[in-house]
Structures are given as C-alpha cells and as structure tokens.
C-alpha cells in the first residue's frame, strides 16, 4: 500500500529532512516527492510505500501529525486510494 | 503520481470545509429474535446486536485514521421493533427499548434506530402497543431513536395514526421536560419512509433488507458552499455543473469508505446516502449554500428554487459516483442543526410556512423545529398532516420532527448540544384544526395521472 504524506505550513529549514527521516526510521520507502514554496508557505507531497513499516500505519499517521505540531506544520498521511477515488473516474 | 492540485483540494476539503463521512450505519435484522417470553427476546436482541456490530466502532476508527477522513458517527439500525414477532404490551416494548439502549452503550455508538412501526394502512396490535410505549421509551433511554410511517403514496394517509402521533409527541415532550423535551428530537413521523436510510433519527433496517448490511451517509455542505463561492457570478447551468462535480467527489469518498467498511466487517454493502447533512458547526450549513447562490437570507423569495437546483444537482453528481444509492439522498434542512437556518429563523427571514414549501423540493421535511410547548395536539397533527400530504402527493419522502418544548414560548430557545444543536421556538398559526383532525379515518391515496 502507498500513502500520500502532505506537509503544509510556513517555510522553515530542514522540513524535508525531518519528515523523510521519520519515514525512514519507521521503514517507509519514499517513492515520489514534490515540493513548492509559494511566498512564505511551503507545501510538500510525498508518496511512500508503507508495506514494510515497523509500526501500524495508524501509529505512523499519529507520529507524523505530532512532528507537524512540534514544528508548526500540518502533516497528514493518508491512504492513496482516497485521492484516486475522488479525482479519477 | 496523483496531481498535486487534486491532493491539496482533498486536504483543503477535510481541513477547512468540514468534509466528512457523517455516518457508517450497520443495519441488523431482528426477525430471528422473536419469542413469547419478553426477557428471552430482550436477551436475544442484546446478543445479536452486540455480536453483529462488535467491531463497528473500531473498524470505523481504523478507516478514519488510515484514510485521513473523519467518520463522525458509527450507528446501528434494526428491524422496526413492532415487527419482531410475539405478543407484547407497551411495557414489554419499553423493556426492548432499554435493551437497545444498553446495546448502544456497550457498542459505544451514539444512536440506535428502529424503535418504530409502519402503519400507513392500519395498525396491528403490536404497532399500536409500540406507538403507545414511545413516550416512556424515549424518556427512559438515551440513545434510542424512534420513527413511525403514517402514510405512503400508494396507501394514502392514516389519519388515525396522525392523530395518535400528535398525542405521542406531546406526551414525549412532557416526559422529557427536564431535558428540554429532547425525546421529540429522537422521534420522526414519516410519509414514504425509505427502508435503507442510515441517518438518525429515522433509520431502521427495512423489511426487505438482508440479514445485515453496512450503509454510509456522506455529508459536505461546506465543500459545496465553498465551491459555489469560488465560482463567483456564473450562470445556473454552470452552477449546477459545479455542484454535480463536487457531489461526485464527496460521494466517491463515501463509496470508498463503504466498500472498506463492508470488507473489514464482512457484512454486505447496503447503500450510500447522498445527503448534504449540515451540522451546527461554522461552515457546515445548507442555508449558507443557498445564500452563496445569491439569496440574501435563507427563507427569502427564491429559496425554494435555489434548493430545488441544489437537491437535483447533488443527486445527479452522486448517482454516478456510487454503485448503489438509497436512503434519503438529498439536502437536509433541519433548523436546529444548521447555523445558517438558525440565523435565518432568528432574524425573521425563515418561517415555518417557507420551510414547508422548501420540503416539497428537497429531502426529508420539517426537521428539528422547536414550537411552543403549549401547542395543542390538534395543531401538531395539522402540521404533520400538511407535511405528510406534500410527500404523498409528490411521491417523495417527507417527515416531521417537531419539538413542542415544554414550558417555552416564542422568543425562547432550546439547546440540545452536540449534533442536535440549538433551536429558537418558531411561531405557529393561531387558528386550530381540531374538527378536521377529529374526523379520523383515512385520506385516500392520490391519483397518479392527470398530474397538474
């Protein structure tokens, strides 16, 4: 299963490093990444393969959300099917 | 890769526009719980519900976390209790109501629906006894919801049942007077009731349904409202297109959640209900959608047309997004559960008469409307008869959920909290219809040709 991780918030140093090291720590494999900075806002979208993660997916979701709260960012990890079903016929 | 714009659109819908799945409702048949000893029947009902829906809440929470989509309610609907075989007195039925309430507490669900009867053509002894038990049942339980179908387009209107329900509603208001007559917020009188509706308080597991099913009710007034706002001053054709596309996306999400819940619970998928269900939260209002279309205040002239367009476009967009659609499917206009409706009533823009007209073109009917506590039974019956007639004549579902708030009058309000919200007491006509209701009997089914 693949998950889509979105990071939205004010731009700050080291955001990508923090999020990707959390994913790596839990055994997630980053397969795609894109980011954009619009004025002071930062938006990053990462697709990660979560078949081999060492914790339940729900735990990873919560850990990433917590990482977001600590850094003033909104970080969400969601099953990719939600986007596929809503935006593709 | 999925388009960045699409991903951010979904995130925005959830984060800022209150997109959610309103309910996952498991329908459970209780036919096989029949028996002569009421205590045995109660045990069977308790066991069947608590084992069938054992994992409902945990599965709902898991899906919520994995997919990142809030699932607000997990609920259970059961076979109309008056149809569970046996010979029961009103007191026996109250025992069953307590059993349902206990099961709801055990499962951790906030409502359980199906404490009801279908009497559009006449009363069985059981149906009458169950209806007589409703006031007590709703006053001694917390989570049980009740509904009674009094009419259909094929059977006409059972006016004896309408008369009885006026009395039952008043009694329920009195027995729950210490809690702002909240019992009436859990009691719905229907015409043409859908048998697969997952939304409370009118949910039950219909007579032709399978042993168990899982149905989903989607929501998303905030998403539709924002989409209309973004579109600016476009024409009606484009407006309808925007609503359809938005409804499609919302419903696809609902269908995904329904499929996933069905798979994980190992219970067949029932239907997706395409309703726009508001909540009292800011940005989750159907009234605000109508206002974003260009009506100054919900209830002003043009409101019915705007609502008709909205309702139709939601269905057209939603139907293609789901493999099976059912339930109430349409826009809900409950007063107490919609911040925009509450404001419109308070500023005098929205009257009961206008609400009645609006129900001719959208889902449900006069919903969650607080009326003065001293309203007579006959007037309540008149409100029911009017609303039910709209449903019967137009071959659609209509319903009445009014709260004659004990001890309160126009200018006061009732506050239920949570999803049930807050309602200002609405003004009614000063004229009575006592002699009309006292006639009793049956209003014949309407002719379905010569449609004018």
Coordinates of C-alpha atoms in Angstrom, one line a residue:
Chain A
X1 CA 0.0 0.0 0.0
X2 CA 1.1 3.5 -0.7
X3 CA 0.4 6.6 1.4
X4 CA 0.4 10.2 0.5
X5 CA 2.1 12.5 3.0
X6 CA 1.3 16.2 2.8
X7 CA 3.2 18.8 4.7
X8 CA 1.8 22.3 4.6
X9 CA 2.9 25.4 6.6
X10 CA 5.3 28.2 7.0
X11 CA 8.6 27.6 5.3
X12 CA 11.5 26.6 7.7
X13 CA 14.8 25.0 7.4
X14 CA 15.0 21.2 7.4
X15 CA 11.4 20.3 6.9
X16 CA 12.0 17.7 4.3
X17 CA 14.9 16.2 6.3
X18 CA 12.7 15.8 9.4
X19 CA 9.8 14.2 7.6
X20 CA 11.8 11.9 5.5
X21 CA 14.0 10.7 8.4
X22 CA 10.8 9.9 10.4
X23 CA 9.5 7.9 7.4
X24 CA 12.9 6.1 7.1
X25 CA 13.1 5.4 10.8
X26 CA 9.7 3.6 10.6
X27 CA 10.7 1.7 7.4
X28 CA 8.7 3.7 4.9
X29 CA 10.2 4.0 1.4
X30 CA 9.8 7.3 -0.4
X31 CA 8.9 6.7 -4.0
X32 CA 8.0 10.2 -5.1
X33 CA 8.4 13.7 -3.7
X34 CA 7.5 17.1 -4.9
X35 CA 7.5 20.4 -3.1
X36 CA 6.7 24.0 -3.8
X37 CA 7.2 27.2 -1.9
X38 CA 4.6 29.9 -2.5
X39 CA 5.7 33.2 -0.8
X40 CA 6.4 32.0 2.8
X41 CA 4.2 28.9 2.5
X42 CA 5.6 25.5 2.0
X43 CA 3.8 22.5 0.5
X44 CA 5.4 19.1 0.1
X45 CA 3.8 16.0 -1.2
X46 CA 5.5 12.7 -0.7
X47 CA 4.3 9.2 -1.8
X48 CA 5.7 6.5 0.4
X49 CA 5.5 2.7 0.2
X50 CA 4.3 1.5 3.6
X51 CA 4.2 -2.3 3.2
X52 CA 7.3 -2.8 5.3
X53 CA 6.8 -0.3 8.1
X54 CA 7.7 -1.4 11.6
X55 CA 4.7 0.2 13.3
X56 CA 1.0 0.1 12.4
X57 CA 0.1 2.7 9.8
X58 CA -2.2 4.5 12.2
X59 CA 0.8 5.0 14.5
X60 CA 2.9 6.5 11.8
X61 CA 0.0 8.8 10.9
X62 CA -0.1 10.0 14.5
X63 CA 3.7 10.3 14.8
X64 CA 3.8 12.5 11.6
X65 CA 1.0 14.6 12.9
X66 CA 2.8 15.1 16.2
X67 CA 6.0 16.0 14.3
X68 CA 3.9 18.6 12.5
X69 CA 2.5 20.0 15.7
X70 CA 6.0 20.3 17.2
X71 CA 7.2 22.3 14.1
X72 CA 4.1 24.4 13.4
X73 CA 3.2 22.4 10.3
X74 CA 0.1 20.4 9.2
X75 CA 1.4 17.0 8.3
X76 CA -1.1 14.3 7.1
X77 CA -0.5 10.8 5.9
X78 CA -3.4 9.2 4.1
X79 CA -4.1 6.1 2.1
X80 CA -3.6 7.0 -1.6
X81 CA -6.9 5.4 -2.5
X82 CA -8.8 8.4 -1.1
X83 CA -7.2 10.6 -3.8
X84 CA -7.6 8.1 -6.6
X85 CA -11.3 7.6 -5.9
X86 CA -12.1 11.2 -5.5
X87 CA -10.3 12.5 -8.5
X88 CA -10.2 9.7 -11.1
X89 CA -13.2 8.0 -12.7
Chain B
X1 CA 1.6 10.4 -9.5
X2 CA -1.7 11.9 -8.4
X3 CA -2.0 15.6 -9.3
X4 CA -0.7 17.9 -6.6
X5 CA -3.7 20.2 -7.1
X6 CA -6.1 17.3 -6.5
X7 CA -4.3 16.2 -3.4
X8 CA -4.3 19.7 -1.9
X9 CA -8.0 20.1 -2.9
X10 CA -8.9 17.0 -0.9
X11 CA -6.8 18.1 2.1
X12 CA -8.5 21.5 2.0
X13 CA -11.9 20.0 1.9
X14 CA -11.2 18.0 5.0
X15 CA -9.2 20.6 6.9
X16 CA -11.2 23.8 6.1
X17 CA -14.5 22.8 4.6
X18 CA -15.7 20.1 7.1
X19 CA -15.7 17.3 4.6
X20 CA -16.6 14.1 6.5
X21 CA -18.4 10.8 6.4
X22 CA -21.4 11.5 8.5
X23 CA -22.3 8.0 9.5
X24 CA -21.5 4.4 9.0
X25 CA -24.7 2.6 9.9
X26 CA -25.0 -1.2 10.3
X27 CA -28.5 -2.5 9.7
X28 CA -29.3 -5.7 11.6
X29 CA -32.4 -7.8 11.2
X30 CA -34.0 -8.8 14.4
X31 CA -36.6 -11.2 12.9
X32 CA -34.9 -14.2 14.5
X33 CA -35.1 -12.7 17.9
X34 CA -38.9 -13.3 18.1
X35 CA -40.4 -15.2 21.1
X36 CA -43.2 -15.2 23.7
X37 CA -41.1 -14.5 26.8
X38 CA -40.1 -10.9 26.7
X39 CA -36.9 -11.4 28.8
X40 CA -35.7 -14.1 26.4
X41 CA -36.5 -11.8 23.4
X42 CA -34.5 -8.9 25.1
X43 CA -31.5 -11.2 25.7
X44 CA -31.6 -12.4 22.0
X45 CA -31.8 -8.8 20.8
X46 CA -28.9 -7.7 23.0
X47 CA -26.7 -10.6 22.0
X48 CA -27.5 -10.3 18.3
X49 CA -26.8 -6.5 18.2
X50 CA -23.6 -6.6 20.3
X51 CA -22.1 -9.6 18.5
X52 CA -23.0 -8.4 14.9
X53 CA -21.7 -4.8 15.5
X54 CA -18.9 -5.8 17.9
X55 CA -16.2 -4.3 15.6
X56 CA -18.2 -1.4 14.1
X57 CA -16.7 1.4 16.1
X58 CA -13.1 0.0 16.0
X59 CA -13.3 -0.6 12.2
X60 CA -14.7 2.9 11.7
X61 CA -11.9 4.4 13.7
X62 CA -9.3 2.4 11.8
X63 CA -10.6 3.6 8.4
X64 CA -10.7 7.1 9.7
X65 CA -7.1 7.0 10.7
X66 CA -5.8 5.2 7.6
X67 CA -7.7 7.3 5.0
X68 CA -7.5 10.5 7.0
X69 CA -11.2 11.2 6.6
X70 CA -13.3 11.9 9.7
X71 CA -16.1 9.5 10.3
X72 CA -18.4 11.3 12.7
X73 CA -20.9 8.6 13.7
X74 CA -21.0 4.9 13.9
X75 CA -24.6 3.6 14.4
X76 CA -26.9 0.7 14.3
X77 CA -30.4 0.4 12.8
X78 CA -32.6 -2.6 13.4
X79 CA -35.8 -4.1 12.1
X80 CA -38.8 -2.0 13.1
X81 CA -39.4 -3.3 16.7
X82 CA -43.1 -3.7 16.2
X83 CA -42.3 -6.4 13.6
X84 CA -40.2 -8.5 15.9
X85 CA -42.8 -11.4 16.3
X86 CA -44.5 -12.0 19.6
X87 CA -47.3 -10.6 21.7
X88 CA -46.1 -7.6 23.6
X89 CA -47.7 -5.0 25.8
X90 CA -46.5 -1.3 25.8
X91 CA -44.5 -2.2 29.0
X92 CA -42.8 -5.1 27.2
X93 CA -41.8 -2.7 24.4
X94 CA -40.2 -0.3 26.9
X95 CA -38.1 -3.3 28.1
X96 CA -37.0 -3.8 24.5
X97 CA -36.1 0.0 24.3
X98 CA -34.0 -0.3 27.4
X99 CA -32.3 -3.3 25.8
X100 CA -31.5 -1.4 22.7
X101 CA -30.1 1.5 24.8
X102 CA -27.9 -0.9 26.7
X103 CA -26.6 -2.5 23.5
X104 CA -25.8 1.0 22.2
X105 CA -23.8 1.8 25.3
X106 CA -21.9 -1.5 25.1
X107 CA -21.0 -0.8 21.5
X108 CA -20.1 2.8 22.1
X109 CA -22.4 4.1 19.4
X110 CA -24.4 7.4 19.9
X111 CA -27.7 6.3 18.4
X112 CA -29.6 3.2 17.6
X113 CA -32.6 3.4 15.3
X114 CA -35.6 1.2 14.6
X115 CA -37.9 1.6 17.6
X116 CA -40.8 2.1 15.3
X117 CA -43.7 0.9 13.2
X118 CA -45.2 1.1 9.7
X119 CA -48.9 2.0 10.0
X120 CA -49.6 3.7 6.7
X121 CA -52.6 1.4 6.0
X122 CA -53.6 0.4 9.5
X123 CA -52.5 -0.7 12.9
X124 CA -51.5 -4.1 14.0
X125 CA -51.9 -4.7 17.7
X126 CA -48.2 -4.7 18.1
X127 CA -47.8 -1.5 16.1
X128 CA -50.3 0.2 18.3
X129 CA -48.8 -1.0 21.5
X130 CA -45.3 0.0 20.4
X131 CA -46.5 3.5 19.5
X132 CA -48.2 3.8 22.9
X133 CA -44.9 3.0 24.5
X134 CA -42.9 5.6 22.6
X135 CA -43.1 8.5 25.2
X136 CA -41.9 6.3 28.1
X137 CA -39.4 4.5 25.9
X138 CA -37.8 7.8 24.8
X139 CA -37.8 9.2 28.3
X140 CA -36.1 6.2 30.0
X141 CA -33.4 5.7 27.3
X142 CA -30.7 8.0 25.9
X143 CA -29.7 6.6 22.5
X144 CA -32.8 5.0 21.1
X145 CA -34.4 6.7 18.1
X146 CA -38.0 6.1 17.0
X147 CA -39.9 6.6 13.8
X148 CA -43.4 5.9 12.6
X149 CA -44.5 5.8 9.0
X150 CA -48.1 7.1 8.8
X151 CA -48.6 7.4 5.0
X152 CA -47.5 6.4 1.6
X153 CA -48.4 7.5 -2.0
X154 CA -49.9 4.0 -2.5
X155 CA -51.8 3.7 0.7
X156 CA -52.8 7.3 1.4
X157 CA -52.7 8.8 4.9
X158 CA -53.7 7.0 8.1
X159 CA -55.2 10.0 9.8
X160 CA -55.9 7.9 13.0
X161 CA -52.1 7.4 13.2
X162 CA -51.6 11.2 12.6
X163 CA -54.0 11.9 15.4
X164 CA -52.2 9.4 17.7
X165 CA -48.8 10.8 16.9
X166 CA -49.9 14.3 17.9
X167 CA -50.7 12.9 21.3
X168 CA -47.5 10.8 21.5
X169 CA -45.3 13.8 20.6
X170 CA -46.9 15.9 23.3
X171 CA -46.5 13.2 25.9
X172 CA -42.9 12.7 24.9
X173 CA -42.2 16.4 25.3
X174 CA -43.8 16.3 28.7
X175 CA -42.0 13.2 29.9
X176 CA -38.6 14.7 28.8
X177 CA -39.4 18.2 30.0
X178 CA -36.5 18.3 32.4
X179 CA -34.2 17.9 29.4
X180 CA -35.8 20.5 27.1
X181 CA -38.2 17.9 25.7
X182 CA -35.3 16.2 23.9
X183 CA -37.3 13.0 23.4
X184 CA -39.1 14.6 20.5
X185 CA -35.7 15.2 18.8
X186 CA -35.4 11.4 18.5
X187 CA -38.9 10.8 17.1
X188 CA -39.8 11.2 13.4
X189 CA -43.2 10.8 11.7
X190 CA -42.8 9.8 8.1
X191 CA -44.6 9.5 4.7
X192 CA -43.0 7.2 2.2
X193 CA -40.2 6.2 4.6
X194 CA -37.1 4.8 2.9
X195 CA -36.2 1.4 4.3
X196 CA -32.4 1.8 4.0
X197 CA -31.8 5.2 5.4
X198 CA -28.6 5.3 7.5
X199 CA -29.3 8.7 9.1
X200 CA -30.9 9.2 12.5
X201 CA -33.4 9.6 13.9
X202 CA -35.3 7.9 11.1
X203 CA -33.0 5.0 10.4
X204 CA -34.3 1.4 10.5
X205 CA -33.5 -1.9 8.9
X206 CA -36.2 -2.3 6.3
X207 CA -38.5 -5.4 5.9
X208 CA -36.9 -6.4 2.5
X209 CA -33.3 -6.0 3.6
X210 CA -30.7 -8.7 4.0
X211 CA -29.6 -10.1 7.4
X212 CA -27.0 -7.4 7.9
X213 CA -25.8 -4.5 5.7
X214 CA -23.5 -1.6 6.1
X215 CA -24.6 1.8 4.7
X216 CA -22.8 5.1 4.6
X217 CA -24.2 8.6 4.8
X218 CA -21.9 11.3 3.3
X219 CA -22.0 14.9 4.1
X220 CA -20.3 18.1 2.9
X221 CA -22.4 21.2 2.8
X222 CA -19.2 23.2 3.5
X223 CA -17.5 21.8 0.4
X224 CA -20.4 22.6 -1.9
X225 CA -20.7 26.1 -0.3
X226 CA -17.0 26.9 -0.9
X227 CA -17.1 25.6 -4.5
X228 CA -20.1 27.9 -5.3
X229 CA -18.3 30.8 -3.6
X230 CA -15.2 30.3 -5.6
X231 CA -17.2 30.1 -8.9
X232 CA -18.4 33.7 -8.4
X233 CA -21.3 35.0 -10.5
X234 CA -21.7 32.2 -13.0
X235 CA -25.0 31.2 -14.7
X236 CA -27.3 28.4 -13.5
X237 CA -26.0 25.8 -16.0
X238 CA -22.5 26.3 -14.7
X239 CA -23.7 26.4 -11.1
X240 CA -25.4 23.0 -11.5
X241 CA -22.2 21.6 -13.1
X242 CA -20.1 22.8 -10.2
X243 CA -22.5 21.2 -7.6
X244 CA -22.6 18.0 -9.6
X245 CA -18.8 17.7 -9.8
X246 CA -18.4 18.4 -6.1
X247 CA -21.1 15.9 -5.1
X248 CA -19.4 13.3 -7.3
X249 CA -16.1 13.7 -5.4
X250 CA -17.8 13.6 -2.0
X251 CA -19.8 10.5 -2.9
X252 CA -16.8 8.7 -4.3
X253 CA -15.1 9.1 -0.9
X254 CA -18.3 7.8 0.8
X255 CA -18.3 4.8 -1.6
X256 CA -14.7 4.1 -0.8
X257 CA -15.4 4.2 2.9
X258 CA -18.5 2.0 2.5
X259 CA -16.6 -0.6 0.5
X260 CA -13.8 -0.7 3.0
X261 CA -16.1 -0.9 6.0
X262 CA -18.1 -3.7 4.3
X263 CA -14.9 -5.7 3.6
X264 CA -13.4 -5.3 7.1
X265 CA -16.7 -6.1 8.9
X266 CA -17.5 -8.9 6.4
X267 CA -21.0 -7.5 6.1
X268 CA -22.5 -6.7 2.6
X269 CA -22.5 -3.1 1.4
X270 CA -26.0 -1.6 1.5
X271 CA -26.2 1.9 0.0
X272 CA -24.6 5.3 0.0
X273 CA -27.0 8.0 1.1
X274 CA -26.2 11.1 -0.9
X275 CA -27.4 13.6 1.6
X276 CA -26.0 17.1 2.3
X277 CA -26.3 16.9 6.1
X278 CA -25.5 20.1 7.9
X279 CA -24.1 20.4 11.5
X280 CA -24.3 23.4 13.8
X281 CA -20.5 24.0 13.1
X282 CA -19.5 27.1 11.3
X283 CA -19.0 26.3 7.6
X284 CA -21.2 23.3 7.5
X285 CA -24.6 24.8 6.6
X286 CA -27.1 24.1 3.8
X287 CA -28.6 27.5 4.4
X288 CA -25.2 29.1 3.6
X289 CA -25.1 27.3 0.3
X290 CA -28.4 28.9 -0.7
X291 CA -27.1 32.2 0.4
X292 CA -23.9 31.8 -1.6
X293 CA -26.1 31.2 -4.6
X294 CA -27.4 34.8 -4.2
X295 CA -30.3 34.6 -1.8
X296 CA -29.7 37.4 0.8
X297 CA -31.1 35.3 3.6
X298 CA -32.3 31.7 3.6
X299 CA -36.1 31.9 3.5
X300 CA -36.3 34.9 1.2
X301 CA -38.0 34.6 -2.2
X302 CA -36.0 32.4 -4.5
X303 CA -35.0 30.0 -1.7
X304 CA -37.2 27.1 -3.0
X305 CA -35.8 27.4 -6.5
X306 CA -32.2 27.5 -5.2
X307 CA -32.9 24.5 -3.0
X308 CA -34.5 22.6 -5.9
X309 CA -31.4 23.2 -8.1
X310 CA -29.1 22.1 -5.3
X311 CA -31.0 19.0 -4.5
X312 CA -31.2 17.8 -8.1
X313 CA -27.6 18.5 -8.8
X314 CA -26.4 16.7 -5.7
X315 CA -28.3 13.6 -6.8
X316 CA -27.1 13.8 -10.4
X317 CA -23.5 14.1 -9.3
X318 CA -23.7 11.5 -6.6
X319 CA -25.5 8.8 -8.5
X320 CA -22.6 8.2 -10.9
X321 CA -20.2 8.1 -8.1
X322 CA -21.8 5.2 -6.2
X323 CA -22.7 1.7 -7.2
X324 CA -25.8 1.7 -5.1
X325 CA -27.7 4.8 -3.9
X326 CA -30.5 4.9 -1.4
X327 CA -31.8 6.3 1.9
X328 CA -33.0 9.9 2.0
X329 CA -30.5 11.2 -0.6
X330 CA -31.0 15.0 -0.9
X331 CA -30.3 18.2 1.0
X332 CA -31.4 18.2 4.7
X333 CA -32.9 21.3 6.1
X334 CA -33.0 20.7 9.9
X335 CA -33.3 24.0 11.7
X336 CA -31.5 23.3 14.9
X337 CA -28.6 21.5 13.2
X338 CA -27.7 24.2 10.8
X339 CA -26.1 27.5 11.8
X340 CA -27.5 29.4 8.8
X341 CA -31.0 28.1 9.3
X342 CA -30.9 29.2 13.0
X343 CA -29.8 32.7 12.0
X344 CA -32.5 32.9 9.3
X345 CA -35.2 32.0 11.8
X346 CA -33.9 34.4 14.4
X347 CA -33.8 37.4 12.0
X348 CA -37.3 36.6 10.8
X349 CA -36.3 35.6 7.3
X350 CA -37.4 31.9 7.6
X351 CA -40.9 30.9 8.6
X352 CA -42.5 27.6 9.2
X353 CA -44.6 28.1 6.0
X354 CA -41.5 28.7 3.9
X355 CA -39.8 25.6 5.4
X356 CA -42.9 23.6 4.4
X357 CA -42.6 24.9 0.8
X358 CA -38.9 24.0 0.8
X359 CA -39.6 20.4 1.8
X360 CA -41.6 19.9 -1.4
X361 CA -38.3 20.0 -3.4
X362 CA -35.7 18.5 -1.0
X363 CA -35.1 15.6 1.2
X364 CA -36.9 14.9 4.5
X365 CA -39.2 17.6 5.8
X366 CA -40.0 19.8 8.8
X367 CA -36.9 18.7 10.7
X368 CA -35.8 19.7 14.2
X369 CA -38.2 22.5 14.6
X370 CA -38.9 23.8 18.1
X371 CA -42.5 25.0 18.6
X372 CA -44.2 26.5 21.7
X373 CA -44.8 24.0 24.5
X374 CA -48.5 24.9 24.8
X375 CA -49.2 23.9 21.1
X376 CA -52.3 21.8 21.1
X377 CA -52.3 18.1 19.9
X378 CA -54.6 19.1 17.1
X379 CA -52.2 21.7 15.8
X380 CA -49.3 19.3 15.9
X381 CA -51.5 16.8 14.0
X382 CA -52.3 19.6 11.5
X383 CA -48.5 20.3 11.0
X384 CA -48.0 16.5 10.4
X385 CA -50.9 16.2 8.1
X386 CA -49.8 19.1 5.9
X387 CA -46.2 17.9 5.6
X388 CA -47.2 14.3 5.1
X389 CA -49.6 15.4 2.3
X390 CA -46.7 17.0 0.4
X391 CA -44.9 13.7 0.5
X392 CA -47.9 11.6 -0.5
X393 CA -49.0 13.9 -3.4
X394 CA -45.5 14.2 -4.8
X395 CA -44.4 10.6 -4.3
X396 CA -41.5 11.6 -2.1
X397 CA -40.3 11.1 1.5
X398 CA -41.4 13.7 3.9
X399 CA -41.1 13.7 7.7
X400 CA -41.9 15.7 10.7
X401 CA -39.7 16.1 13.7
X402 CA -41.0 18.9 15.9
X403 CA -40.2 19.7 19.5
X404 CA -43.1 21.3 21.5
X405 CA -40.6 22.5 24.1
X406 CA -42.4 22.2 27.5
X407 CA -42.8 25.5 29.3
X408 CA -41.3 27.5 26.4
X409 CA -42.8 30.0 24.0
X410 CA -41.9 32.2 21.0
X411 CA -38.8 34.1 21.9
X412 CA -37.3 31.3 23.9
X413 CA -35.0 28.6 22.6
X414 CA -33.9 25.0 23.2
X415 CA -30.3 23.9 23.4
X416 CA -29.6 20.2 22.9
X417 CA -25.9 20.5 22.3
X418 CA -23.8 18.3 20.0
X419 CA -25.1 17.4 16.6
X420 CA -28.7 18.1 17.6
X421 CA -27.8 21.8 18.1
X422 CA -29.9 24.8 19.2
X423 CA -33.3 26.0 18.1
X424 CA -35.3 29.1 18.5
X425 CA -39.0 28.4 19.1
X426 CA -40.9 29.2 16.0
X427 CA -44.3 30.9 15.6
X428 CA -47.3 28.9 14.5
X429 CA -50.7 30.0 13.1
X430 CA -53.2 31.0 15.8
X431 CA -56.0 29.0 14.2
X432 CA -56.9 25.5 15.1
X433 CA -57.8 22.4 13.0
X434 CA -59.4 20.4 15.8
X435 CA -62.6 19.5 13.9
X436 CA -60.6 18.4 10.9
X437 CA -58.3 16.1 12.9
X438 CA -61.2 14.7 14.9
X439 CA -62.8 13.2 11.8
X440 CA -60.4 10.3 11.9
X441 CA -60.1 7.6 9.3
X442 CA -58.0 7.5 6.1
X443 CA -57.2 10.1 3.4
X444 CA -57.3 8.0 0.2
X445 CA -54.2 7.6 -1.9
X446 CA -53.8 10.3 -4.6
X447 CA -54.4 9.7 -8.3
X448 CA -51.2 9.3 -10.2
X449 CA -52.3 10.5 -13.5
X450 CA -53.8 13.9 -14.5
X451 CA -50.8 15.4 -12.9
X452 CA -51.4 19.1 -12.6

